[in-house]
Amino acid sequence: DHQNNAEGPIHRKPFCSDCTGCFSNFLHCLPSNISTTTQCRAADLAGSNKKRIVHGGFIKSEFARDVEMQSSRYRTTQENIAAFLRNEYNQEPLVEDWGRPICVVSAGVHDAKIRDINQWKFVRNVRWYLRLLAPQCSHIFWLETTAPLGKPQYSQTVNGTYAWNRGVKQMLLKEKSSTTTTTTVASEQRQKESKPLLRSKVTYIEVFNASLSYPHADNVHMEYHSWYLPLANLFGKVASTTCKATQVE
């Protein structure tokens, strides 16, 4: 199943990460003069509070589907991320004050190195991942994969990355809502859940063409100060204002 699902990790066993420099980072605490708890309180986050701060974080996810972060309940990283969002960010008091989180998601750089992967398998995994996130996010920004330098010794190619990006965009344009049957582990009770229409839930952000002319740090990573930092600042501004869902065009 691991190979058929085109899952990571590539170089390590399940429950281990391929990327040694990738770390999650969460903003769960408020300044000491507001709260001494490690979890934000609804009173601290009320809209009228002048000291309200952004509540969120970065969750490391190397692939569109992988088994690096497993739990007793969920086998894959992506299922555990969705569960984390549900349990940590979508508690009733926080949702009342903040709404559901805005999710910025991307994959593709590491997926290209998975054995026997192709465009169809990658797009299938992205669809599966986004469907997991859709109920937990007020809106999703899918950030397409930046263009690699295309050095011949690496798996990531310019044409391959372009094709995968187009595949994801076409999938979102054609995506239809669906009803699936899920099993609750604790009670073994089967229930039907209606999945949101991804096309109306996801905004596709095109960065491939722009990245062709920007400095790279290596074959697949962009330069921090000229690319990643301005992009992070852009999404920081988006997250601090009301996000209006837009369809992929």
Protein backbone atom coordinates (compact mmCIF):
# COMPACT_ATOMS: atom_id res chain seq x y z
CA ASP A 1 0.00 0.00 0.00
CA HIS A 2 2.85 2.36 0.81
CA GLN A 3 4.21 2.15 -2.74
CA ASN A 4 0.83 1.96 -4.49
CA ASN A 5 -0.30 5.11 -2.70
CA ALA A 6 2.84 6.98 -3.81
CA GLU A 7 3.60 7.92 -0.21
CA GLY A 8 6.60 9.37 1.55
CA PRO A 9 9.00 9.14 3.23
CA ILE A 10 11.53 8.06 0.65
CA HIS A 11 14.79 7.47 2.49
CA ARG A 12 13.53 6.58 5.96
CA LYS A 13 11.05 4.23 7.59
CA PRO A 14 7.50 5.26 8.54
CA PHE A 15 7.30 7.64 11.49
CA CYS A 16 10.58 9.24 10.37
CA SER A 17 11.14 12.39 8.32
CA ASP A 18 13.28 12.70 5.19
CA CYS A 19 13.84 16.41 5.82
CA THR A 20 16.23 17.05 8.69
CA GLY A 21 15.72 20.82 8.61
CA CYS A 22 11.91 20.94 8.50
CA PHE A 23 10.14 21.84 11.74
CA SER A 24 6.64 22.80 12.79
CA ASN A 25 6.13 26.07 14.65
CA PHE A 26 2.96 27.12 16.47
CA LEU A 27 1.71 30.38 17.92
CA HIS A 28 -0.46 29.13 20.77
CA CYS A 29 0.60 31.47 23.57
CA LEU A 30 -0.27 35.07 24.25
CA PRO A 31 2.12 37.65 25.75
CA SER A 32 2.58 37.20 29.50
CA ASN A 33 0.75 40.43 30.28
CA ILE A 34 -2.39 39.05 28.63
CA SER A 35 -2.42 35.40 29.58
CA THR A 36 -0.19 32.94 31.39
CA THR A 37 -1.80 29.88 29.85
CA THR A 38 -0.25 27.89 27.03
CA GLN A 39 -3.51 27.87 25.11
CA CYS A 40 -5.33 30.94 23.85
CA ARG A 41 -8.52 31.76 25.72
CA ALA A 42 -11.64 32.99 24.00
CA ALA A 43 -11.66 36.11 26.19
CA ASP A 44 -8.12 36.96 25.05
CA LEU A 45 -9.04 36.52 21.41
CA ALA A 46 -12.28 38.49 21.38
CA GLY A 47 -12.65 40.82 18.43
CA SER A 48 -12.89 43.86 20.69
CA ASN A 49 -9.57 43.06 22.39
CA LYS A 50 -6.99 45.59 21.16
CA LYS A 51 -4.16 43.20 22.01
CA ARG A 52 -5.56 40.40 19.88
CA ILE A 53 -2.81 38.59 17.97
CA VAL A 54 -2.69 36.11 15.13
CA HIS A 55 -3.31 32.56 16.33
CA GLY A 56 -1.92 29.79 14.16
CA GLY A 57 1.29 28.18 13.03
CA PHE A 58 3.23 26.19 10.49
CA ILE A 59 2.76 22.42 10.29
CA LYS A 60 5.51 20.52 8.52
CA SER A 61 4.21 18.38 5.66
CA GLU A 62 6.73 17.17 3.10
CA PHE A 63 4.41 15.30 0.75
CA ALA A 64 0.83 15.29 -0.49
CA ARG A 65 0.57 11.90 1.23
CA ASP A 66 3.04 10.31 3.66
CA VAL A 67 3.36 8.21 6.81
CA GLU A 68 5.96 10.34 8.61
CA MET A 69 3.65 11.56 11.37
CA GLN A 70 1.45 8.70 12.59
CA SER A 71 -0.82 8.23 15.60
CA SER A 72 -2.84 5.46 17.18
CA ARG A 73 -5.85 6.68 15.24
CA TYR A 74 -4.53 7.83 11.88
CA ARG A 75 -1.92 6.28 9.62
CA THR A 76 -0.89 9.31 7.56
CA THR A 77 0.54 12.75 8.30
CA GLN A 78 -2.26 14.43 6.39
CA GLU A 79 -5.03 12.74 8.39
CA ASN A 80 -3.28 13.73 11.61
CA ILE A 81 -2.93 17.33 10.42
CA ALA A 82 -6.67 17.49 9.73
CA ALA A 83 -7.36 16.01 13.18
CA PHE A 84 -4.98 18.53 14.78
CA LEU A 85 -6.77 21.43 13.12
CA ARG A 86 -10.12 20.06 14.27
CA ASN A 87 -9.04 19.52 17.87
CA GLU A 88 -6.76 22.54 18.40
CA TYR A 89 -8.02 25.36 16.17
CA ASN A 90 -11.67 24.48 15.68
CA GLN A 91 -12.80 24.29 19.28
CA GLU A 92 -16.11 26.08 19.68
CA PRO A 93 -14.87 29.18 21.59
CA LEU A 94 -12.06 29.78 19.11
CA VAL A 95 -14.29 29.26 16.08
CA GLU A 96 -16.82 31.72 17.48
CA ASP A 97 -14.16 34.41 17.88
CA TRP A 98 -11.90 33.63 14.96
CA GLY A 99 -13.69 31.38 12.55
CA ARG A 100 -11.96 28.36 11.08
CA PRO A 101 -8.31 28.81 10.08
CA ILE A 102 -7.10 29.95 6.68
CA CYS A 103 -4.86 27.18 5.35
CA VAL A 104 -1.91 27.74 3.01
CA VAL A 105 -0.86 24.40 1.54
CA SER A 106 1.71 23.13 -0.95
CA ALA A 107 3.42 19.90 -2.01
CA GLY A 108 5.39 18.51 -4.92
CA VAL A 109 9.08 19.14 -4.30
CA HIS A 110 9.63 15.96 -2.31
CA ASP A 111 6.87 13.97 -4.03
CA ALA A 112 8.85 14.03 -7.27
CA LYS A 113 11.40 11.68 -5.71
CA ILE A 114 8.88 8.97 -4.78
CA ARG A 115 9.42 5.73 -6.68
CA ASP A 116 6.99 5.13 -9.58
CA ILE A 117 5.07 8.34 -8.95
CA ASN A 118 3.49 10.14 -11.89
CA GLN A 119 1.20 13.09 -12.48
CA TRP A 120 -1.98 11.07 -11.97
CA LYS A 121 -0.85 9.69 -8.60
CA PHE A 122 0.31 13.11 -7.40
CA VAL A 123 -2.94 14.83 -8.37
CA ARG A 124 -4.92 12.01 -6.73
CA ASN A 125 -2.97 12.52 -3.50
CA VAL A 126 -3.45 16.29 -3.61
CA ARG A 127 -7.22 15.85 -4.07
CA TRP A 128 -7.31 13.45 -1.14
CA TYR A 129 -5.28 15.86 1.05
CA LEU A 130 -7.42 18.87 0.20
CA ARG A 131 -10.62 16.95 0.90
CA LEU A 132 -9.27 16.15 4.36
CA LEU A 133 -8.49 19.81 5.01
CA ALA A 134 -11.62 21.35 3.50
CA PRO A 135 -13.95 20.80 6.51
CA GLN A 136 -11.30 22.21 8.89
CA CYS A 137 -10.33 25.37 6.95
CA SER A 138 -12.40 28.46 6.26
CA HIS A 139 -10.49 28.69 3.00
CA ILE A 140 -7.48 26.99 1.43
CA PHE A 141 -4.75 28.62 -0.62
CA TRP A 142 -2.98 26.02 -2.73
CA LEU A 143 0.50 27.31 -3.56
CA GLU A 144 1.72 25.65 -6.75
CA THR A 145 5.24 24.21 -6.82
CA THR A 146 8.01 26.61 -7.81
CA ALA A 147 10.16 25.81 -10.82
CA PRO A 148 13.40 23.91 -10.13
CA LEU A 149 16.66 24.82 -11.81
CA GLY A 150 16.36 21.56 -13.71
CA LYS A 151 19.79 20.15 -13.00
CA PRO A 152 19.99 16.71 -14.65
CA GLN A 153 21.11 14.82 -11.53
CA TYR A 154 17.83 15.58 -9.70
CA SER A 155 14.35 14.09 -9.99
CA GLN A 156 12.62 17.47 -10.13
CA THR A 157 12.42 18.80 -13.68
CA VAL A 158 11.02 22.05 -15.05
CA ASN A 159 8.63 20.32 -17.47
CA GLY A 160 7.54 17.74 -14.90
CA THR A 161 6.81 20.38 -12.27
CA TYR A 162 4.84 22.43 -14.79
CA ALA A 163 2.77 19.38 -15.76
CA TRP A 164 2.01 18.50 -12.13
CA ASN A 165 0.92 22.07 -11.42
CA ARG A 166 -1.40 22.06 -14.42
CA GLY A 167 -2.79 18.72 -13.33
CA VAL A 168 -3.72 20.05 -9.89
CA LYS A 169 -5.33 23.16 -11.36
CA GLN A 170 -7.38 21.12 -13.83
CA MET A 171 -8.46 18.80 -11.04
CA LEU A 172 -9.76 21.76 -9.03
CA LEU A 173 -11.63 23.12 -12.03
CA LYS A 174 -13.37 19.79 -12.59
CA GLU A 175 -13.82 18.78 -8.95
CA LYS A 176 -17.34 17.96 -7.83
CA SER A 177 -18.77 17.55 -4.36
CA SER A 178 -19.11 14.00 -3.12
CA THR A 179 -20.50 11.97 -0.26
CA THR A 180 -18.25 9.42 1.39
CA THR A 181 -18.70 6.88 4.15
CA THR A 182 -16.29 7.06 7.07
CA THR A 183 -15.80 4.89 10.14
CA THR A 184 -15.37 6.37 13.60
CA VAL A 185 -12.61 4.38 15.28
CA ALA A 186 -13.91 4.70 18.84
CA SER A 187 -17.48 3.61 18.24
CA GLU A 188 -17.13 1.83 14.88
CA GLN A 189 -20.20 3.79 13.88
CA ARG A 190 -20.45 4.35 10.15
CA GLN A 191 -21.66 7.74 9.04
CA LYS A 192 -21.94 9.74 5.86
CA GLU A 193 -20.18 13.07 5.51
CA SER A 194 -20.72 15.54 2.72
CA LYS A 195 -17.44 16.87 1.37
CA PRO A 196 -17.31 20.57 0.37
CA LEU A 197 -16.87 21.46 -3.28
CA LEU A 198 -13.10 21.97 -3.58
CA ARG A 199 -13.42 24.42 -6.44
CA SER A 200 -15.22 26.91 -4.20
CA LYS A 201 -13.03 26.12 -1.20
CA VAL A 202 -9.56 26.46 -2.75
CA THR A 203 -7.79 29.42 -4.31
CA TYR A 204 -4.99 28.32 -6.62
CA ILE A 205 -1.92 30.58 -6.36
CA GLU A 206 0.30 30.56 -9.44
CA VAL A 207 3.99 31.05 -8.65
CA PHE A 208 5.70 28.75 -11.15
CA ASN A 209 6.25 31.31 -13.91
CA ALA A 210 7.48 33.99 -11.49
CA SER A 211 9.91 31.56 -9.83
CA LEU A 212 11.68 30.94 -13.15
CA SER A 213 13.33 34.35 -12.93
CA TYR A 214 13.98 34.51 -9.17
CA PRO A 215 17.21 33.42 -7.43
CA HIS A 216 17.36 29.82 -6.18
CA ALA A 217 19.18 28.58 -3.08
CA ASP A 218 19.58 25.15 -4.70
CA ASN A 219 17.87 23.08 -7.38
CA VAL A 220 14.42 23.18 -5.78
CA HIS A 221 14.47 25.82 -3.03
CA MET A 222 14.14 29.54 -3.60
CA GLU A 223 16.27 32.22 -1.99
CA TYR A 224 14.91 33.24 1.42
CA HIS A 225 15.07 37.06 1.34
CA SER A 226 13.91 37.57 -2.23
CA TRP A 227 11.21 34.88 -2.34
CA TYR A 228 10.10 33.15 0.87
CA LEU A 229 10.07 36.20 3.13
CA PRO A 230 7.99 38.46 0.82
CA LEU A 231 5.61 35.55 0.16
CA ALA A 232 5.23 34.91 3.90
CA ASN A 233 4.53 38.61 4.49
CA LEU A 234 1.86 38.53 1.79
CA PHE A 235 0.01 35.64 3.40
CA GLY A 236 0.45 37.25 6.81
CA LYS A 237 -1.50 40.25 5.54
CA VAL A 238 -4.16 37.98 4.06
CA ALA A 239 -4.52 36.10 7.34
CA SER A 240 -4.97 39.33 9.31
CA THR A 241 -7.93 40.45 7.20
CA THR A 242 -11.21 38.87 6.22
CA CYS A 243 -10.68 36.22 3.56
CA LYS A 244 -13.31 36.08 0.87
CA ALA A 245 -13.42 32.70 -0.86
CA THR A 246 -12.81 32.88 -4.59
CA GLN A 247 -13.15 30.21 -7.19
CA VAL A 248 -10.35 28.94 -9.39
CA GLU A 249 -10.54 30.59 -12.79
